[in-house]
Coordinates of C-alpha atoms and ligand atoms in Angstrom, one line a residue:
X11 CA -17.4 43.1 -27.5
X12 CA -15.1 42.9 -30.2
X13 CA -16.2 43.0 -33.3
X14 CA -13.1 41.0 -35.1
X15 CA -12.6 38.7 -32.4
X16 CA -9.3 39.9 -31.7
X17 CA -7.8 38.5 -28.8
X18 CA -10.7 35.7 -28.1
X19 CA -8.6 32.3 -27.9
X20 CA -11.1 30.0 -30.0
X21 CA -9.4 26.9 -30.2
X22 CA -6.3 24.9 -28.8
X23 CA -4.3 23.4 -31.5
X24 CA -1.1 21.4 -31.9
X25 CA -0.6 22.8 -35.7
X26 CA 1.4 26.4 -35.6
X27 CA 2.0 29.4 -33.0
X28 CA 1.6 33.5 -34.6
X29 CA 3.9 34.9 -32.2
X30 CA 2.9 38.6 -33.5
X31 CA 5.5 39.6 -30.4
X32 CA 8.5 38.7 -32.2
X33 CA 8.0 38.2 -35.4
X34 CA 7.3 34.0 -35.3
X35 CA 5.8 31.4 -36.7
X36 CA 6.5 27.5 -35.3
X37 CA 4.4 25.2 -37.5
X38 CA 4.3 21.9 -35.0
X39 CA 7.5 22.6 -33.3
X40 CA 9.5 24.1 -36.0
X41 CA 10.4 27.6 -36.7
X42 CA 9.4 28.7 -40.2
X43 CA 13.4 30.0 -40.6
X44 CA 14.3 26.2 -40.5
X45 CA 10.9 24.5 -42.1
X46 CA 11.5 26.7 -45.6
X47 CA 15.5 25.8 -45.7
X48 CA 14.6 21.8 -44.7
X49 CA 11.8 21.5 -46.3
X50 CA 9.3 20.5 -49.4
X51 CA 5.8 21.5 -49.3
X52 CA 5.1 16.9 -49.0
X53 CA 7.5 17.4 -45.8
X54 CA 5.3 19.9 -44.4
X55 CA 2.2 17.9 -45.0
X56 CA 3.5 15.1 -43.4
X57 CA 4.2 17.7 -40.1
X58 CA 0.7 18.9 -40.6
X59 CA -1.0 15.9 -41.2
X60 CA 0.5 13.8 -38.3
X61 CA -1.9 12.1 -36.3
X62 CA -4.7 13.0 -37.6
X63 CA -4.4 10.5 -40.7
X64 CA -2.3 7.9 -42.0
X65 CA 1.0 9.9 -43.6
X66 CA 2.6 6.9 -44.6
X67 CA 4.0 7.0 -48.4
X68 CA 2.2 10.8 -48.7
X69 CA 4.4 11.9 -51.6
X70 CA 3.5 8.7 -53.8
X71 CA -0.2 9.3 -52.5
X72 CA 0.0 13.0 -53.4
X73 CA 1.2 12.4 -56.9
X74 CA -1.4 9.6 -57.5
X75 CA -4.4 12.1 -55.6
X76 CA -3.7 14.7 -58.8
X77 CA -4.4 12.8 -61.6
X78 CA -7.6 11.1 -60.0
X79 CA -8.8 14.9 -59.4
X80 CA -8.5 15.5 -62.7
X81 CA -10.7 13.6 -64.2
X82 CA -13.1 16.5 -63.1
X83 CA -11.3 18.9 -64.9
X84 CA -12.9 16.6 -68.8
X85 CA -16.1 18.2 -66.9
X86 CA -15.3 21.8 -67.0
X87 CA -18.4 23.8 -68.7
X88 CA -17.3 27.7 -71.4
X89 CA -19.1 29.2 -67.0
X90 CA -15.7 28.0 -65.7
X91 CA -14.0 29.0 -67.2
X92 CA -14.5 32.6 -67.9
X93 CA -15.0 33.0 -63.4
X94 CA -12.7 34.4 -61.8
X95 CA -9.7 31.7 -61.6
X96 CA -10.5 31.3 -57.5
X97 CA -14.2 30.9 -58.1
X98 CA -13.7 28.4 -61.3
X99 CA -11.9 26.3 -58.8
X100 CA -14.1 26.6 -56.3
X101 CA -16.8 25.3 -57.8
X102 CA -15.0 22.5 -59.5
X103 CA -13.4 21.6 -55.6
X104 CA -16.8 21.6 -54.5
X105 CA -18.2 18.0 -56.6
X106 CA -15.8 16.5 -54.9
X107 CA -17.2 14.0 -51.9
X108 CA -16.9 15.4 -48.7
X109 CA -15.5 12.6 -46.8
X110 CA -12.9 13.2 -43.4
X111 CA -10.3 10.0 -44.0
X112 CA -6.9 10.6 -45.9
X113 CA -7.9 9.6 -49.5
X114 CA -10.3 12.7 -49.7
X115 CA -7.6 15.0 -47.8
X116 CA -5.2 14.7 -50.4
X117 CA -7.9 15.1 -53.5
X118 CA -8.3 18.1 -51.6
X119 CA -4.6 19.6 -51.9
X120 CA -4.4 18.5 -55.0
X121 CA -7.0 20.2 -56.2
X122 CA -6.1 23.7 -56.2
X123 CA -3.3 23.1 -58.0
X124 CA -4.8 21.0 -60.8
X125 CA -8.2 22.6 -61.6
X126 CA -6.5 26.4 -61.2
X127 CA -4.0 25.1 -63.2
X128 CA -6.3 24.0 -65.9
X129 CA -8.4 27.1 -65.7
X130 CA -5.9 29.1 -66.8
X131 CA -4.5 27.2 -69.8
X132 CA -8.4 26.6 -70.7
X133 CA -9.0 30.5 -70.5
X134 CA -6.1 30.9 -73.5
X135 CA -7.9 28.0 -75.0
X136 CA -4.3 26.1 -74.3
X137 CA -5.3 22.0 -73.4
X138 CA -5.6 20.8 -69.3
X139 CA -1.7 19.0 -68.8
X140 CA -2.2 15.7 -66.8
X141 CA -0.5 15.3 -63.9
X142 CA 2.2 13.5 -63.7
X143 CA 2.8 11.6 -60.1
X144 CA 6.3 10.9 -60.1
X145 CA 6.9 14.6 -59.7
X146 CA 6.7 16.9 -56.4
X147 CA 3.4 18.6 -56.0
X148 CA 5.7 22.4 -56.6
X149 CA 6.9 20.7 -59.8
X150 CA 3.7 19.4 -60.7
X151 CA 2.2 22.2 -60.5
X152 CA 4.6 24.1 -62.3
X153 CA 4.4 22.0 -65.3
X154 CA 0.7 21.7 -65.5
X155 CA 0.5 25.5 -66.0
X156 CA 3.1 26.3 -68.5
X157 CA 3.7 22.9 -70.1
X158 CA 7.0 22.8 -69.4
X159 CA 9.6 21.5 -67.0
X160 CA 10.7 24.0 -64.4
X161 CA 14.2 24.7 -63.4
X162 CA 15.0 23.2 -60.3
X163 CA 14.9 26.8 -58.8
X164 CA 11.2 27.8 -59.6
X165 CA 11.0 24.2 -58.2
X166 CA 12.3 25.1 -55.0
X167 CA 11.0 29.6 -54.9
X168 CA 7.6 27.5 -55.4
X169 CA 7.9 24.9 -52.7
X170 CA 9.5 27.3 -50.6
X171 CA 6.3 29.1 -51.1
X172 CA 3.6 26.6 -50.1
X173 CA 5.8 26.0 -46.9
X174 CA 5.2 29.2 -45.6
X175 CA 1.7 29.9 -46.2
X176 CA 1.1 26.4 -45.0
X177 CA -0.5 27.1 -42.2
X178 CA -0.4 30.6 -39.6
X179 CA -2.8 30.1 -37.0
X180 CA -6.5 30.9 -36.3
X181 CA -6.8 33.3 -39.1
X182 CA -10.4 33.7 -40.8
X183 CA -9.7 31.4 -43.2
X184 CA -8.3 28.7 -41.1
X185 CA -11.6 29.3 -38.4
X186 CA -13.7 29.3 -41.2
X187 CA -12.6 25.7 -41.6
X188 CA -12.8 25.1 -38.2
X189 CA -17.0 26.1 -37.4
X190 CA -17.9 23.4 -41.0
X191 CA -15.7 20.9 -39.5
X192 CA -16.9 21.3 -35.8
X193 CA -20.7 20.7 -37.3
X194 CA -19.0 17.6 -38.8
X195 CA -19.9 18.1 -42.0
X196 CA -17.1 16.9 -44.1
X197 CA -12.8 18.2 -45.3
X198 CA -14.7 19.5 -48.7
X199 CA -17.4 21.8 -47.5
X200 CA -14.5 22.6 -44.8
X201 CA -12.0 23.4 -47.3
X202 CA -14.9 25.2 -49.3
X203 CA -16.1 27.4 -46.9
X204 CA -12.1 28.5 -45.9
X205 CA -11.0 29.0 -49.7
X206 CA -14.8 31.5 -49.6
X207 CA -13.2 33.6 -46.6
X208 CA -9.1 33.8 -48.2
X209 CA -10.5 35.2 -51.6
X210 CA -10.8 38.7 -49.7
X211 CA -9.1 41.1 -50.1
X212 CA -8.0 41.8 -46.6
X213 CA -7.0 38.3 -46.4
X214 CA -5.4 36.0 -49.4
X215 CA -7.3 38.5 -52.1
X216 CA -4.0 41.3 -51.4
X217 CA -1.2 39.9 -53.9
X218 CA -3.0 41.0 -57.0
X219 CA -3.2 44.6 -55.7
X220 CA 0.6 44.8 -54.8
X221 CA 1.6 44.2 -57.7
X222 CA -1.4 46.5 -59.1
X223 CA 0.0 49.5 -56.5
X224 CA 3.4 48.6 -58.0
X225 CA 2.3 48.9 -61.8
X226 CA 0.7 52.3 -60.4
X227 CA 4.1 53.6 -58.4
X228 CA 5.4 53.6 -61.9
X229 CA 9.2 53.9 -61.0
X230 CA 11.3 54.6 -57.8
X231 CA 11.1 58.5 -58.0
X232 CA 7.1 58.4 -58.0
X233 CA 6.7 55.8 -55.2
X234 CA 6.0 57.9 -52.5
X235 CA 4.3 60.4 -53.6
X236 CA 1.6 58.0 -55.0
X237 CA 1.8 56.2 -51.9
X238 CA 0.4 59.6 -50.0
X239 CA -2.1 60.8 -52.7
X240 CA -3.6 56.4 -51.7
X241 CA -3.4 56.9 -47.8
X242 CA -4.9 60.6 -48.3
X243 CA -7.6 58.8 -50.2
X244 CA -8.6 56.4 -47.6
X245 CA -7.0 52.9 -49.0
X246 CA -5.0 50.6 -47.6
X247 CA -1.6 49.8 -48.9
X248 CA -1.6 46.5 -49.5
X249 CA 1.2 44.2 -48.2
X250 CA 1.6 46.3 -45.1
X251 CA -0.1 45.6 -42.0
X252 CA -1.7 42.1 -39.6
X253 CA -4.9 41.3 -37.3
X254 CA -2.0 40.4 -34.9
X255 CA 1.6 40.9 -36.2
X256 CA 3.1 43.9 -34.6
X257 CA 6.4 43.7 -36.1
X258 CA 7.7 42.6 -39.6
X259 CA 6.0 39.3 -40.4
X260 CA 8.9 36.4 -40.3
X261 CA 7.0 35.5 -43.9
X262 CA 7.9 38.3 -45.9
X263 CA 11.8 37.9 -45.5
X264 CA 11.5 34.1 -46.2
X265 CA 9.8 34.8 -49.5
X266 CA 12.0 37.9 -49.9
X267 CA 14.8 35.3 -50.1
X268 CA 13.3 33.3 -52.6
X269 CA 13.0 36.5 -54.6
X270 CA 16.7 37.3 -54.5
X271 CA 17.9 33.9 -55.4
X272 CA 15.2 34.7 -58.5
X273 CA 16.9 37.9 -58.9
X274 CA 19.8 36.6 -58.9
X275 CA 19.2 34.3 -61.7
X276 CA 17.9 37.1 -63.9
X277 CA 14.0 35.5 -63.4
X278 CA 13.2 39.0 -61.7
X279 CA 13.9 41.9 -63.5
X280 CA 16.6 44.1 -61.2
X281 CA 14.0 46.7 -61.8
X282 CA 11.3 45.6 -60.7
X283 CA 12.9 44.2 -57.5
X284 CA 14.4 47.7 -57.0
X285 CA 11.2 49.3 -57.6
X286 CA 9.6 46.7 -55.1
X287 CA 12.5 47.5 -52.6
X288 CA 11.3 51.6 -53.2
X289 CA 8.0 50.6 -52.4
X290 CA 8.5 48.9 -49.2
X291 CA 11.0 51.6 -47.7
X292 CA 8.7 54.2 -48.7
X293 CA 5.9 52.7 -47.6
X294 CA 6.9 51.9 -44.0
X295 CA 8.0 55.6 -43.8
X296 CA 4.9 56.9 -44.5
X297 CA 2.7 54.1 -42.7
X298 CA 5.3 55.5 -39.0
X299 CA 4.1 58.8 -40.0
X300 CA 1.2 58.7 -40.8
X301 CA -0.2 56.0 -38.2
X302 CA 1.8 56.4 -35.1
X303 CA -0.1 54.8 -32.6
X304 CA -0.4 51.4 -34.9
X305 CA 2.8 49.5 -36.0
X306 CA 2.0 48.5 -39.6
X307 CA 4.8 46.8 -41.1
X308 CA 5.4 44.8 -44.6
X309 CA 3.2 41.0 -44.3
X310 CA 2.9 38.0 -46.5
X311 CA 1.8 38.9 -49.4
X312 CA 4.0 42.2 -50.5
X313 CA 7.4 39.7 -51.5
X314 CA 4.4 36.7 -52.2
X315 CA 3.4 39.2 -55.1
X316 CA 7.1 39.3 -56.7
X317 CA 7.2 35.5 -56.4
X318 CA 4.6 34.3 -58.0
X319 CA 4.6 37.0 -61.1
X320 CA 8.5 35.8 -62.0
X321 CA 7.2 32.1 -61.4
X322 CA 4.1 32.9 -64.3
X323 CA 1.6 33.2 -62.5
X324 CA -1.5 35.2 -63.7
X325 CA -2.3 37.9 -61.3
X326 CA -5.9 36.8 -60.9
X327 CA -5.3 34.2 -60.3
X328 CA -2.4 34.6 -56.8
X329 CA -5.3 33.8 -54.3
X330 CA -5.7 30.2 -55.9
X331 CA -2.1 30.0 -55.9
X332 CA -2.4 31.2 -52.3
X333 CA -4.8 28.4 -51.6
X334 CA -2.5 25.8 -52.7
X335 CA -0.2 26.2 -49.9
X336 CA -2.7 26.8 -47.3
X337 CA -5.2 24.2 -48.4
X338 CA -2.9 21.9 -46.2
X339 CA -3.5 23.8 -42.4
X340 CA -7.0 23.8 -43.5
X341 CA -7.8 20.4 -43.3
X342 CA -5.4 20.1 -40.2
X343 CA -7.2 22.0 -38.8
X344 CA -11.2 20.8 -39.8
X345 CA -9.3 17.3 -38.9
X346 CA -7.9 18.3 -35.6
X347 CA -11.5 20.4 -35.1
X348 CA -13.9 17.1 -36.2
X349 CA -11.8 15.1 -33.6
X350 CA -12.5 17.5 -30.7
X351 CA -16.2 17.0 -31.8
X352 CA -17.5 20.2 -29.4
X353 CA -19.9 22.3 -32.0
X354 CA -18.5 26.1 -32.4
X355 CA -21.6 28.3 -31.5
X356 CA -21.0 31.5 -30.3
X357 CA -23.5 34.6 -28.9
X358 CA -23.8 37.7 -30.2
X359 CA -25.8 40.4 -28.3
X360 CA -29.2 41.9 -29.9
X361 CA -29.6 45.6 -30.0
X362 CA -32.5 45.5 -32.2
X363 CA -35.7 46.8 -31.4
X364 CA -37.9 44.6 -28.4
X365 CA -41.4 43.8 -28.7
X366 CA -43.9 46.2 -26.7
X367 CA -45.7 45.0 -23.1
X368 CA -49.4 45.9 -23.6
X369 CA -49.8 47.6 -20.6
Ligands
COA419 N1 -2.2 50.9 -44.5 C1 -3.2 51.8 -44.2 N2 -3.6 52.4 -43.7 C2 -4.4 50.5 -42.3 C3 -3.3 49.6 -43.0 C4 -2.3 49.1 -44.3 N3 -2.5 48.5 -44.9 N4 -3.6 48.4 -42.9 C5 -4.4 49.3 -41.3 N5 -4.0 50.3 -41.9 C6 -4.3 51.1 -40.6 C7 -6.2 51.0 -40.5 O1 -6.9 52.0 -41.5 C8 -6.9 51.7 -38.8 O2 -6.0 52.8 -39.1 P1 -7.2 54.2 -37.8 O3 -7.2 53.2 -36.6 O4 -6.3 55.1 -38.1 O5 -8.6 53.6 -38.4 C9 -5.7 51.4 -38.4 O6 -4.4 50.7 -38.9 C10 -5.8 49.5 -37.2 O7 -6.8 48.5 -38.9 P2 -7.6 47.9 -38.1 O8 -8.7 47.4 -39.2 O9 -7.9 48.1 -37.2 O10 -5.9 46.5 -39.1 P3 -7.2 45.3 -38.9 O11 -6.3 44.7 -37.6 O12 -8.0 44.8 -38.2 O13 -6.3 44.8 -40.3 C11 -5.5 43.7 -42.0 C12 -5.5 43.6 -40.7 C13 -4.8 42.9 -43.0 C14 -6.9 43.6 -42.4 C15 -4.7 45.5 -42.4 O14 -3.2 45.5 -42.4 C16 -5.3 45.4 -43.7 O15 -6.1 45.9 -44.6 N6 -3.6 45.0 -44.9 C17 -4.1 45.5 -46.2 C18 -4.6 44.4 -46.6 C19 -3.5 43.1 -46.7 O16 -1.8 43.1 -46.9 N7 -4.2 41.4 -46.4 C20 -2.9 40.3 -46.6 C21 -2.8 40.3 -44.7 S1 -1.9 39.0 -44.8

């Protein structure tokens, strides 16, 4: 038995393929490097939802869904605002109806962006901003957060991020979504289960701690010494290692490209990028030496951290932004699982005491 279920196949899917040996991600027949160059988040939703929901007029319908879910923001009580953003967002999301159709699906796609940006503003005493249905999901998300129209470069960077993380095989949160969907509970229940799995530091909670690591390392010259002492204390280096990839995570380079573009326009301090590159190089060198039997390379979270920081998201909200993208994959997987109709119900091996049989 493998307690992490590694190598266990638990679903057939047409949605995405993670090739861990070759460092390749395919989303519905399109490889990630192609996908990030030519597509907006709405295009990728269209791709993921094809055959599962009616995708006609999806971009406009998603805009309307943002406006619709914004109505729940008015009912945000102060107790939700003080929670970590991912917990506040999850509580608001739980108020959405548990439907199975396209409108319910699009409200769920809209919700993480609308609720996260509203909560972030409420936390600092600002008024939440009403969605603009005419904008793209990425542009409107940035506008709802900052209150100003983002630049084309910022929109393109967030779009690239959302596209990059939209789907990724049977990761922990997607599996959670599929388990719930297999009981024929509705889409909201599946998304809530997935979001709860995502928030852990071994899954979607890693990019915030990546920035903490950069701050603690402080300077490129100090990077190796700091990482060495973290490893010696039994800590894991955030943004490195993956259950499936045995080579570099292809999403790391998709995002590094966006980070470089932001840096060339001055949106990222060159010293910050230099520090990140020094920490990455030192970590890779160290992991190779200290864990020679386990190939550990950069994963998606490392450059996510720099990208989201440059776009103005506070680190405590990074998991919410991950959910803004991954929610499309969760919903497509939940629908695929529900259509399959088979309840997921594995077995366990009992290793506890057995009742004594009277002689
Ligand atoms: N830093 C240091 N050591 C690491 C490591 C990391 N980031 N990731 C794995 N390892 C080590 C483990 O300590 C273990 O070493 P050991 O055999 O000497 O005990 C070995 O590699 C195997 O680890 P294991 O826990 O079996 O790997 P996994 O497949 O369960 O781990 C992750 C996958 C993602 C949970 C793990 O790599 C990790 O914790 N990474 C940091 C968090 C992160 O970036 N998460 C985002 C993932 S996209």
